[in-house]
Amino acid sequence: MTGLVTVLGSGAMTNTINGILDSDVMLVIGSNTTETHPIIGLRMLEAAKNGSKLIVADPRRIKLCDSADHWVQQKPGTDGALINALCHVILRDGLEDKKYIEERAENFDAFKKSIADCTPEWAAAITNVPVTLIEEVAHTFAKADKAGIYYTMGITQHTSGTDNVCSLANLAVITGNLGKEGAGLNPLRGQNNVQGASDMGCVPTFFPGYQRCDDEAACTKFSEIWQSPITNKPGLMATEMGDAMLQGKVAGLWIMGENPVLSDPNSSHAKKAFEKLECLVVQDIFLTETAEIADVVLPAASFAEKDGTFANTERKVQRVRRAVPPPGDARDDLSIINMVSNRILGNQNGRYQGSSDPVFHTVPPFANEVFDEITKCWVAMAGMSYERLEKESLAWPCPEADHPGTPILHKTGFPIGKAWLSAITWNGPAENPDEEYPLVLTTGRILYQYHTGTMTRRSDVLESSAPSAYIEMNPLDAATLNLTDNEMVRAASRRGEIEIAVRITERVNKGLVFIPFHYKEASANLLTNDALDPQCKIPEAKVCAIKITKLEVA
Ligand SMILES: Nc1nc2c(c(=O)[nH]1)N[C@H]1C(S)=C(S)[C@@H](COP(=O)(O)OP(=O)(O)OC[C@H]3O[C@@H](n4cnc5c(=O)[nH]c(N)nc54)[C@H](O)[C@@H]3O)O[C@H]1N2
Ligand SMILES: Nc1nc2c(c(=O)[nH]1)N[C@H]1C(S)=C(S)[C@@H](COP(=O)(O)OP(=O)(O)OC[C@H]3O[C@@H](n4cnc5c(=O)[nH]c(N)nc54)[C@H](O)[C@@H]3O)O[C@H]1N2
Ligand SMILES: [Mo]
C-alpha cells in the first residue's frame, strides 16, 4: 500500500479477476498463484491457453512455469534490479507509451536518469538472468496492447518491498497499462478480507478510507463522527511493537485473529516480547500457540457464525451472512469489541443499538449500523448500503446510491493527479549467504495449508494431504552434503534452528532452499530475519542465510 499510494495515490488491485481473460500479456512476479490464489490461477491458465502470453518471474519453478512463455528465474531479493533493467530496455529501445507518459505521469526525466545505468548486463550480474531473456521479456511486455502485472509476497516481503512495488508501478505507467481492461497493477490480496481491513484503517497511519491521521481536516472529521477527541499521531506498525514491548514502551496488547508466535519472522524474539507484556489478550476462534501464553482469551465466532461484509481482492464489497450460531460462549468479533469499549466508556447502552436477531436470538446484529457509519466516513463507499448489497456486490469507489461501482481504477486520472514515476535505487537483502551460512532460505506457502495451520491442520482432508514439514533443496547441494531424499537435517540461521526433512528437487536452484512456514514442529520463522523495510515495516520473510548439517545417527 505504501508503494502504490506513493506512485498512484491509492493502494489496491487496479483491475478485476475476470479481466485477466482479456489480457495480451500477464507478468506474474513473486506469486505462486495456482497454490495461493487457485481461482485466480485458473483464470491465468485459461488466458494462457487462449493465447495470452505468460511471463513468470520466480526463483522457484512453480506450477505456472509449465505454461509460461518466459520463465525468469532471478535470485531472491534481486527484483528491483530486474525491473529497473526492464524499464531501461523499454526506454533504450523506444518502446514506452510516450503519449500516456506525457498526459498521465510526472517526474519522467528524473526517473529516466535514475535507470540510465541499469543495463541488462548490470542486472544479469545481480539477478543471474541472461541478458537476452531480460531483453525479450521487456519487448514482450512493452509491445502488448494490454499487459497486466500480478504480484504478491515474493515482491513485498523484502527490506526493499516498497521500492519493488514502486518499480513495478513505474513499469506499468511507462507502458501505459493503467486504466484499461486486461491490464493494470494487481497485488493479489492474501486473506479474504485483508482489503477490507486496510480500507477500514487497520494501519496506524490512516483512518478509514486512507484518510491520513496526521491530516487536520481528517482528524476533525473523525472526532466529530466518533464524538471523541482523537490523537493525530500515527501508532506503531505491528512489526515495530516487538521491540517496543521489550523496551517496556508497550505494556498491553490485544491480538485479534493472528497467531504471531508462529507467523512473525524471528519468532523466538517475538515470543520473548509477548511474555514481557503486563497484559496479553488474544481473541481467536481456537486456542492458538499465542493464546496459550495470553492472560485473557476471548473466544470469537468464525466467518460462518456472523454477519457483515468482506472486501475481496478486487475491492468488491460482499455480504456475509450468519449460517450457524457460534458455539458455547463464543461471540462475534464486533460484539466483543463493542462490549469491551462500552465497559471502558462506562456506557451501558453503547454506541450501537443492535436489534433482536430474527433467527439466532443470542447476539444483536450491529453490523448494518457499523456499515451505515462506514458510508458516512468514506465517500468511496457512500453509495453502498445493505439494501444494495442484498442484490449485488459493489467495487469501490461507489460514491452515490445509483453508482454502479468501479471495477477498473484510474481510467481517467489518478487520485494524486498524475502518476509519480519514482527514482528507485536497488538495494539487496539485509542478510546474504557467507561461509558460515552458505544457503539462501526463502519461505512461503503450499496449497493444502493456511499460515500457522490453526484451521487447516484441524481438517483431516487437508492435513492428510500435506502432513509434515520439509525443506526443498537442489540435488547438487544435497550431494555436497551427502543427503538422501526425506532424510532429517538440522537447519540453522543466526536466530535459531530446527530439524526438518529434506526434499530433493530441481524446483530450486543450487544455493537456494525453501520451507513452507505452516508447521510448528519445524517452524521456518525460528530461522527467518526480522529486518524491516524502512518505509512500510514489512519483514524480510523471503530471504535469509542458513546452513544445513547432517544429523549424526546416535
Ligand atoms: N494455500 C494457501 N493459500 C494462501 C495462503 C496460505 O497460507 N495457504 N495465504 C494467503 C496470504 S495471507 C497471502 S499474503 C498469499 C501469499 O501468496 P504468495 O505470495 O503467492 O505466496 P508465497 O508462497 O509466500 O510466495 C510466493 C512466491 O514468491 C516466490 N519468491 C520467493 N522469493 C522471491 C523473490 O525474491 N522474488 C520473487 N519475485 N519471488 C520470490 C516464491 O518462490 C513463491 O513462489 O497467499 C494467500 N493464499
Ligand atoms: N516465514 C514467513 N512468515 C510469514 C509469511 C511468509 O511468507 N513467510 N507470510 C506473512 C503473511 S503474508 C501473513 S498474512 C501472516 C499470517 O499470519 P497469521 O495471521 O498470524 O496466521 P493465521 O494462521 O492465518 O492466523 C489467523 C488466526 O485467526 C483466527 N481466526 C480465523 N477466523 C477468525 C475470526 O473470524 N475472528 C477471530 N478473532 N479470529 C479468527 C485463526 O484461528 C488463526 O489463529 O504470516 C506472515 N508470516
Ligand atoms: Mo498475507
XYZ file of C-alpha atoms and ligand atoms in Angstrom:
649
model
C 0.000 0.000 0.000
C 2.817 2.389 0.877
C 4.366 1.948 -2.566
C 1.135 2.241 -4.517
C -0.027 5.298 -2.590
C 3.303 6.981 -3.457
C 3.056 6.396 -7.202
C -0.699 6.314 -7.886
C -2.382 7.707 -4.787
C -4.359 4.579 -3.936
C -3.325 1.175 -2.651
C -5.339 -1.665 -4.156
C -5.640 -4.012 -7.122
C -6.470 -1.743 -10.079
C -8.279 -4.346 -12.218
C -10.527 -7.391 -11.932
C -10.041 -11.146 -11.757
C -12.101 -11.891 -14.858
C -10.250 -9.131 -16.702
C -7.270 -11.485 -16.747
C -9.014 -13.231 -19.633
C -8.763 -10.017 -21.704
C -5.018 -9.581 -21.270
C -2.461 -9.964 -24.040
C 0.403 -10.413 -21.603
C 0.489 -11.403 -17.911
C 3.562 -10.730 -15.808
C 3.287 -12.857 -12.658
C 6.095 -11.902 -10.316
C 6.601 -13.317 -6.826
C 3.196 -15.006 -6.765
C 2.684 -18.769 -6.636
C -0.828 -18.100 -7.911
C -2.057 -21.666 -8.549
C -1.327 -22.637 -4.930
C -2.135 -19.435 -3.070
C -4.928 -17.936 -5.201
C -6.172 -21.039 -7.026
C -9.202 -19.414 -8.649
C -7.128 -16.529 -9.985
C -4.518 -19.092 -11.044
C -7.199 -20.887 -13.072
C -8.040 -17.644 -14.884
C -4.355 -17.191 -15.752
C -4.084 -20.720 -17.102
C -7.281 -20.215 -19.112
C -5.943 -16.926 -20.527
C -2.622 -18.591 -21.405
C -4.470 -21.389 -23.160
C -6.409 -18.798 -25.170
C -3.244 -17.130 -26.371
C -2.255 -14.552 -23.742
C 1.482 -14.594 -23.192
C 2.535 -15.593 -19.670
C 5.745 -14.302 -18.103
C 6.599 -15.810 -14.724
C 9.343 -14.279 -12.593
C 10.059 -16.507 -9.609
C 13.236 -18.062 -8.188
C 11.379 -21.391 -7.813
C 9.920 -23.498 -10.586
C 6.276 -23.033 -9.594
C 3.425 -24.738 -11.464
C 2.716 -21.643 -13.604
C 6.202 -22.050 -15.139
C 4.879 -25.085 -17.047
C 2.515 -22.821 -19.014
C 4.844 -19.820 -19.257
C 6.228 -18.331 -22.474
C 9.100 -16.921 -20.424
C 10.332 -18.017 -17.014
C 12.681 -15.561 -15.368
C 14.500 -17.279 -12.527
C 16.012 -14.344 -10.674
C 17.951 -14.731 -7.430
C 15.714 -13.935 -4.431
C 15.883 -10.304 -3.376
C 17.005 -9.021 -6.788
C 13.628 -7.987 -8.269
C 14.451 -4.281 -8.021
C 17.435 -4.735 -10.345
C 15.398 -6.882 -12.745
C 12.504 -4.422 -13.024
C 14.778 -1.403 -13.403
C 16.535 -3.224 -16.252
C 13.189 -3.980 -17.935
C 12.365 -0.264 -17.795
C 15.863 0.567 -19.063
C 15.450 -1.678 -22.133
C 11.973 -0.288 -22.843
C 13.293 3.297 -22.887
C 16.517 2.327 -24.672
C 14.540 0.683 -27.479
C 11.873 3.398 -27.622
C 9.014 1.070 -26.635
C 7.478 3.319 -23.977
C 3.989 4.807 -24.375
C 5.048 8.401 -24.968
C 1.558 9.844 -25.143
C 0.493 8.185 -21.894
C 3.640 9.361 -20.092
C 3.107 12.883 -21.402
C -0.530 13.028 -20.307
C -0.583 10.918 -17.176
C 2.856 10.926 -15.500
C 5.238 13.258 -13.703
C 8.946 13.139 -12.868
C 9.827 11.255 -16.062
C 13.216 12.906 -16.557
C 14.452 12.108 -13.058
C 13.152 8.557 -13.409
C 14.880 8.115 -16.768
C 18.144 9.376 -15.330
C 17.831 7.008 -12.348
C 17.739 3.912 -14.582
C 20.314 5.110 -17.132
C 22.916 2.728 -15.707
C 20.526 -0.185 -15.112
C 21.559 -2.007 -18.264
C 20.569 -5.638 -18.797
C 24.261 -6.518 -18.411
C 24.294 -4.845 -14.991
C 21.100 -6.664 -13.951
C 22.257 -10.028 -15.325
C 25.244 -9.952 -12.976
C 22.977 -9.294 -9.981
C 19.963 -11.443 -10.841
C 21.589 -14.329 -12.706
C 19.035 -13.824 -15.514
C 20.542 -13.878 -19.042
C 20.746 -10.503 -20.848
C 18.770 -11.835 -23.828
C 15.926 -13.010 -21.584
C 15.685 -9.601 -19.891
C 15.518 -8.000 -23.352
C 12.920 -10.464 -24.651
C 10.692 -10.008 -21.601
C 10.938 -6.213 -21.843
C 9.924 -6.370 -25.506
C 7.064 -8.845 -24.949
C 5.654 -6.736 -22.119
C 6.039 -3.339 -23.777
C 4.735 -4.346 -27.204
C 1.481 -5.778 -25.820
C -1.638 -3.691 -26.114
C -2.873 -4.893 -22.711
C -0.300 -6.145 -20.213
C -1.230 -6.880 -16.594
C 1.124 -7.220 -13.636
C 0.247 -9.653 -10.821
C 2.418 -9.735 -7.718
C 2.365 -10.812 -4.101
C 4.734 -11.726 -1.291
C 7.745 -12.587 -3.471
C 7.811 -8.860 -4.275
C 6.769 -7.334 -0.961
C 8.357 -9.427 1.817
C 11.767 -7.806 1.495
C 13.580 -4.906 3.110
C 13.162 -3.383 -0.377
C 9.449 -4.336 -0.603
C 8.099 -0.805 -1.024
C 10.764 0.010 -3.617
C 9.908 -3.161 -5.552
C 6.254 -2.111 -5.707
C 7.206 1.408 -6.868
C 9.406 -0.125 -9.580
C 6.530 -2.297 -10.817
C 4.280 0.759 -10.829
C 6.888 2.593 -12.935
C 6.820 -0.299 -15.408
C 3.018 -0.186 -15.660
C 2.986 3.605 -16.098
C 5.676 3.901 -18.794
C 3.920 1.230 -20.855
C 0.503 2.874 -20.401
C -1.032 -0.149 -18.753
C -3.227 1.514 -16.149
C -6.892 2.389 -16.547
C -7.815 -0.216 -19.160
C -9.236 -3.747 -19.289
C -6.897 -6.717 -19.155
C -4.009 -4.712 -17.751
C -3.223 -2.921 -14.502
C -1.142 -3.371 -11.429
C -2.597 -6.136 -9.342
C -1.455 -7.017 -5.832
C -3.430 -10.181 -5.080
C -4.660 -9.883 -1.533
C -3.895 -12.779 0.783
C -6.823 -13.161 3.159
C -10.464 -12.900 2.201
C -10.919 -9.558 3.955
C -7.419 -8.085 4.162
C -8.545 -5.478 1.615
C -11.459 -4.593 3.882
C -9.155 -4.362 6.886
C -6.868 -1.882 5.139
C -9.831 0.053 3.731
C -11.139 0.412 7.290
C -7.910 1.884 8.641
C -6.237 -1.147 10.220
C -2.917 0.598 9.613
C -1.550 3.027 12.178
C -1.227 5.954 9.780
C -4.730 6.011 8.336
C -8.326 6.487 9.355
C -10.879 4.510 7.321
C -10.703 5.273 3.599
C -6.966 6.068 3.512
C -7.514 9.431 5.207
C -4.259 10.314 6.931
C -4.433 10.518 10.709
C -1.979 13.448 10.746
C -4.238 15.449 8.430
C -6.012 18.107 10.469
C -9.246 18.099 8.464
C -9.492 14.295 8.646
C -8.845 14.392 12.372
C -11.623 16.933 12.908
C -13.994 14.965 10.703
C -13.473 11.717 12.602
C -13.561 13.295 16.040
C -16.987 14.692 15.060
C -18.289 11.380 13.697
C -16.970 9.442 16.689
C -17.798 12.216 19.198
C -14.420 11.926 20.808
C -11.076 13.743 20.758
C -8.562 11.917 18.535
C -4.772 11.998 18.519
C -3.154 12.925 15.211
C -0.045 10.833 15.930
C 0.390 7.619 13.937
C 0.729 4.465 16.019
C 3.271 1.679 15.695
C 3.187 -0.947 12.978
C 2.616 -4.485 14.319
C 6.169 -5.390 13.348
C 7.559 -2.460 15.354
C 5.708 -3.441 18.512
C 8.039 -6.335 19.468
C 10.980 -4.051 20.197
C 8.678 -1.549 21.905
C 7.419 -4.338 24.191
C 10.955 -5.460 25.021
C 11.856 -1.848 25.848
C 8.820 -1.621 28.122
C 7.170 1.022 25.938
C 4.138 -1.182 25.227
C 2.616 -2.891 28.259
C -0.607 -4.334 26.913
C -1.620 -5.951 23.645
C -4.944 -7.161 22.258
C -4.495 -9.544 19.324
C -7.491 -10.413 17.169
C -7.216 -13.226 14.648
C -3.463 -13.530 14.407
C -1.030 -16.139 15.644
C 2.255 -14.205 15.714
C 4.095 -16.680 17.959
C 4.338 -18.758 14.776
C 3.818 -16.235 11.977
C 6.283 -13.479 12.996
C 9.751 -13.747 11.478
C 12.410 -14.439 14.137
C 9.602 -15.772 16.299
C 11.638 -16.627 19.396
C 12.412 -12.909 19.666
C 8.701 -12.151 19.161
C 7.698 -14.651 21.842
C 10.080 -13.029 24.357
C 8.362 -9.720 23.684
C 4.883 -11.179 24.265
C 5.998 -12.770 27.525
C 7.200 -9.413 28.800
C 3.784 -7.785 28.488
C 1.781 -6.916 31.585
C -1.362 -7.990 29.815
C -1.819 -10.024 26.650
C -5.357 -10.542 25.339
C -5.945 -12.937 22.440
C -9.247 -13.108 20.576
C -9.371 -16.166 18.335
C -11.634 -18.980 17.223
C -9.112 -21.561 18.528
C -6.655 -21.768 21.414
C -3.558 -20.929 19.361
C 0.101 -21.002 20.384
C -0.250 -17.257 21.028
C -3.462 -17.715 23.039
C -1.636 -20.273 25.184
C 0.654 -17.557 26.579
C -2.129 -14.951 26.916
C -3.516 -13.586 30.183
C -7.017 -13.405 28.742
C -8.514 -15.394 25.880
C -11.667 -14.093 24.218
C -13.438 -16.817 22.214
C -14.526 -15.438 18.849
C -17.066 -16.600 16.285
C -15.933 -17.701 12.817
C -16.993 -16.213 9.466
C -19.931 -18.613 9.165
C -21.271 -17.524 12.529
C -21.550 -13.779 11.979
C -22.922 -11.002 9.808
C -21.027 -8.345 7.936
C -19.193 -7.615 4.736
C -15.902 -8.659 3.219
C -13.996 -6.623 0.625
C -12.225 -9.021 -1.711
C -9.021 -8.526 -3.667
C -10.933 -6.733 -6.450
C -12.205 -4.121 -3.912
C -15.621 -5.725 -4.227
C -17.732 -5.452 -1.078
C -19.866 -8.536 -0.479
C -22.299 -9.528 2.263
C -21.542 -12.440 4.547
C -24.459 -13.860 6.488
C -24.589 -15.924 9.620
C -25.325 -19.553 8.774
C -24.961 -21.158 12.206
C -24.889 -19.823 15.771
C -21.492 -19.569 17.487
C -20.587 -22.422 19.837
C -20.528 -22.054 23.636
C -19.505 -18.630 24.913
C -18.026 -17.522 21.587
C -19.235 -14.139 20.288
C -18.707 -12.385 17.000
C -15.691 -10.051 16.997
C -17.810 -6.934 16.697
C -19.864 -7.792 19.779
C -16.718 -8.468 21.798
C -15.148 -5.142 20.775
C -18.407 -3.354 21.468
C -18.819 -4.926 24.916
C -15.271 -4.067 25.959
C -15.483 -0.497 24.681
C -18.807 0.001 26.464
C -17.198 -1.076 29.746
C -14.258 1.258 29.149
C -16.571 4.184 28.423
C -18.944 3.196 31.230
C -21.709 3.364 28.679
C -24.225 0.590 29.178
C -26.214 1.283 26.035
C -23.214 1.680 23.786
C -22.859 3.494 20.506
C -24.645 0.812 18.501
C -28.236 -0.044 19.328
C -28.413 -3.507 17.882
C -31.722 -5.185 17.306
C -33.010 -8.614 18.004
C -31.825 -11.225 15.570
C -34.808 -12.895 13.928
C -33.117 -16.286 13.574
C -30.485 -16.553 16.311
C -31.693 -14.604 19.304
C -28.409 -14.510 21.166
C -26.389 -11.705 19.546
C -27.819 -8.458 18.238
C -26.602 -7.696 14.690
C -24.755 -4.376 14.826
C -23.097 -4.994 11.508
C -25.593 -2.944 9.494
C -25.243 0.017 11.883
C -21.472 -0.077 11.514
C -21.873 -0.275 7.750
C -24.032 2.857 7.748
C -21.285 4.599 9.715
C -18.684 3.494 7.153
C -20.707 5.100 4.364
C -20.571 8.401 6.287
C -16.807 8.145 6.875
C -15.609 7.417 3.356
C -17.011 8.831 0.150
C -15.779 5.837 -1.904
C -18.339 3.663 -0.110
C -21.007 6.343 0.375
C -23.231 4.840 -2.330
C -23.302 1.368 -0.779
C -25.897 0.023 1.633
C -27.052 -3.333 2.986
C -30.113 -2.930 0.789
C -27.997 -2.767 -2.356
C -25.620 -5.470 -1.165
C -28.549 -7.861 -0.762
C -28.778 -7.844 -4.563
C -25.257 -7.180 -5.824
C -21.640 -6.806 -4.842
C -20.008 -3.421 -5.439
C -16.406 -2.399 -6.071
C -15.300 0.921 -4.564
C -15.286 3.782 -5.430
C -19.095 3.823 -5.350
C -19.882 7.375 -4.235
C -23.652 7.603 -4.931
C -26.645 5.360 -4.359
C -27.120 4.890 -8.129
C -23.379 4.498 -8.916
C -22.531 1.077 -10.400
C -19.169 0.751 -8.609
C -15.721 0.915 -10.223
C -14.201 -2.386 -11.363
C -11.220 -0.681 -13.039
C -9.342 2.138 -11.321
C -7.579 5.146 -12.836
C -9.453 5.225 -16.155
C -9.210 8.986 -16.479
C -6.721 10.047 -13.824
C -5.051 9.154 -10.549
C -6.141 10.223 -7.058
C -2.894 12.219 -6.875
C -3.484 13.748 -10.331
C -0.590 12.361 -12.355
C 1.335 9.183 -11.560
C 4.656 9.889 -9.858
C 7.473 7.987 -11.573
C 9.873 7.394 -8.723
C 13.619 7.059 -8.925
C 14.445 3.764 -7.207
C 17.945 2.562 -6.416
C 18.135 -1.204 -5.977
C 19.289 -2.438 -2.570
C 19.980 -6.088 -1.846
C 18.631 -8.137 1.079
C 19.654 -7.422 4.674
C 21.368 -10.807 5.065
C 23.391 -12.550 2.362
C 24.939 -16.025 2.377
C 28.533 -16.324 3.601
C 30.958 -19.074 4.547
C 29.192 -19.943 7.783
C 25.605 -19.717 6.458
C 26.035 -20.563 2.762
C 22.417 -21.152 1.659
C 19.646 -18.656 0.897
C 16.376 -19.592 2.612
C 13.090 -18.421 1.176
C 9.773 -19.243 2.849
C 6.152 -19.322 1.767
C 3.054 -21.405 1.316
C 1.658 -24.608 -0.104
C -1.838 -25.304 -1.419
C -3.073 -27.521 1.405
C -2.099 -25.453 4.454
C -3.007 -21.970 5.596
C -0.377 -19.988 7.516
C 0.103 -21.303 11.052
C -2.264 -24.199 10.409
C -4.678 -23.266 13.207
C -7.558 -24.007 10.861
C -6.197 -26.270 8.088
C -4.354 -28.643 10.400
C -7.696 -29.388 12.076
C -9.096 -30.567 8.727
C -8.372 -34.259 8.163
C -8.575 -33.936 4.390
C -6.104 -31.056 4.191
C -3.776 -32.315 6.889
C -3.518 -35.785 5.389
C -2.625 -34.212 2.007
C 0.333 -32.304 3.447
C 1.037 -33.570 6.970
C 4.665 -32.634 7.555
C 7.330 -30.004 7.172
C 10.112 -30.207 4.592
C 12.892 -28.173 3.049
C 13.272 -28.087 -0.748
C 16.897 -28.475 -1.831
C 18.663 -28.807 -5.186
C 20.259 -32.220 -5.936
C 23.719 -30.596 -6.250
C 23.537 -29.171 -2.705
C 22.153 -32.466 -1.400
C 25.061 -34.320 -2.993
C 27.623 -31.950 -1.450
C 26.136 -32.664 1.979
C 25.732 -36.360 1.204
C 21.965 -36.276 1.859
C 19.261 -38.622 0.625
C 15.649 -37.683 -0.063
C 13.493 -37.418 3.075
C 16.477 -37.508 5.433
C 16.179 -35.372 8.595
C 18.677 -32.475 8.820
C 19.400 -29.563 11.099
C 18.697 -26.142 9.543
C 20.188 -23.205 11.423
C 20.361 -19.435 10.987
C 21.832 -16.733 13.213
C 18.488 -16.688 15.057
C 17.538 -20.302 15.665
C 17.486 -23.864 14.441
C 15.041 -26.635 13.542
C 15.118 -30.272 12.475
C 13.379 -30.933 9.179
C 13.108 -33.494 6.353
C 14.947 -32.770 3.066
C 13.010 -32.845 -0.196
C 15.462 -33.089 -3.073
C 14.066 -31.250 -6.106
C 15.040 -29.165 -9.100
C 12.278 -26.689 -8.230
C 15.031 -24.675 -6.545
C 18.446 -23.766 -7.913
C 21.732 -24.661 -6.277
C 22.238 -22.400 -3.272
C 18.518 -21.793 -2.636
C 16.272 -23.684 -0.196
C 12.553 -23.270 0.556
C 10.496 -24.102 3.671
C 6.700 -23.736 3.892
C 6.106 -21.860 7.168
C 2.961 -23.770 8.212
C 4.470 -26.342 10.581
C 5.073 -25.559 14.252
C 7.163 -28.725 14.734
C 9.727 -27.295 12.283
C 8.847 -23.619 12.286
C 10.556 -21.672 9.495
C 10.128 -18.495 11.493
C 12.661 -19.621 14.088
C 15.163 -19.058 11.249
C 13.817 -16.042 9.327
C 15.119 -12.497 9.613
C 13.007 -9.773 11.226
C 14.840 -6.972 9.372
C 12.185 -4.480 8.229
C 11.533 -2.430 5.111
C 12.255 1.111 6.375
C 9.143 2.539 4.706
C 6.289 0.106 5.310
C 7.910 -2.086 8.020
C 7.243 -5.417 6.355
C 9.750 -8.072 7.498
C 12.119 -9.836 5.079
C 10.455 -13.287 5.188
C 11.698 -14.102 1.682
C 15.476 -14.011 2.177
C 17.861 -15.045 4.935
C 21.075 -17.080 5.222
C 21.128 -20.566 6.717
C 23.300 -23.658 6.979
C 22.250 -27.296 6.801
C 24.003 -30.070 8.677
C 23.503 -33.800 8.559
C 22.100 -35.229 11.781
C 24.502 -37.713 13.321
C 22.769 -41.010 13.966
C 23.242 -41.942 17.615
N -2.976 -22.375 0.402
C -2.753 -21.156 0.889
N -3.151 -20.055 0.210
C -2.885 -18.821 0.715
C -2.273 -18.628 1.985
C -1.864 -19.818 2.685
O -1.283 -19.762 3.778
N -2.132 -21.048 2.104
N -2.053 -17.364 2.476
C -2.711 -16.225 1.856
C -1.961 -14.971 2.131
S -2.316 -14.080 3.550
C -1.088 -14.443 1.251
S -0.278 -12.985 1.634
C -0.893 -15.032 -0.083
C 0.575 -15.093 -0.491
O 0.656 -15.665 -1.755
P 2.055 -15.822 -2.483
O 2.831 -14.561 -2.392
O 1.797 -16.380 -3.833
O 2.770 -16.978 -1.569
P 4.274 -17.260 -1.072
O 4.420 -18.740 -1.082
O 4.517 -16.562 0.203
O 5.287 -16.621 -2.119
C 5.055 -16.525 -3.493
C 6.250 -16.806 -4.354
O 7.319 -15.914 -4.111
C 8.480 -16.573 -4.574
N 9.669 -15.832 -4.133
C 10.485 -16.048 -3.092
N 11.451 -15.116 -3.053
C 11.242 -14.292 -4.109
C 11.910 -13.126 -4.626
O 12.895 -12.630 -4.084
N 11.367 -12.553 -5.739
C 10.285 -13.061 -6.378
N 9.847 -12.437 -7.464
N 9.648 -14.158 -5.920
C 10.114 -14.749 -4.799
C 8.324 -17.970 -4.029
O 9.124 -18.884 -4.747
C 6.826 -18.211 -4.216
O 6.570 -18.932 -5.390
O -1.441 -16.345 -0.126
C -2.779 -16.418 0.346
N -3.258 -17.722 -0.001
N 8.234 -17.087 7.204
C 7.127 -16.469 6.791
N 6.316 -15.873 7.689
C 5.194 -15.241 7.275
C 4.865 -15.177 5.894
C 5.741 -15.814 4.956
O 5.518 -15.824 3.734
N 6.860 -16.437 5.450
N 3.717 -14.512 5.498
C 3.164 -13.487 6.369
C 1.791 -13.162 5.937
S 1.591 -12.503 4.361
C 0.706 -13.314 6.731
S -0.826 -12.760 6.183
C 0.866 -13.841 8.094
C -0.302 -14.670 8.582
O -0.130 -14.871 9.962
P -1.355 -15.056 10.953
O -2.464 -14.143 10.597
O -0.788 -14.939 12.330
O -1.709 -16.583 10.631
P -3.067 -17.395 10.713
O -2.653 -18.792 10.988
O -3.856 -17.145 9.462
O -3.792 -16.771 11.943
C -5.082 -16.254 11.871
C -5.787 -16.575 13.169
O -7.102 -16.043 13.079
C -8.019 -16.963 13.640
N -9.351 -16.644 13.092
C -9.950 -17.118 11.982
N -11.155 -16.540 11.800
C -11.325 -15.654 12.811
C -12.374 -14.741 13.167
O -13.391 -14.603 12.487
N -12.181 -13.989 14.295
C -11.057 -14.100 15.067
N -10.936 -13.314 16.139
N -10.059 -14.964 14.757
C -10.187 -15.718 13.639
C -7.450 -18.314 13.279
O -7.913 -19.310 14.182
C -5.936 -18.081 13.395
O -5.433 -18.402 14.657
O 2.058 -14.635 8.172
C 3.201 -13.887 7.853
N 4.379 -14.654 8.201
Mo -0.645 -12.284 3.868
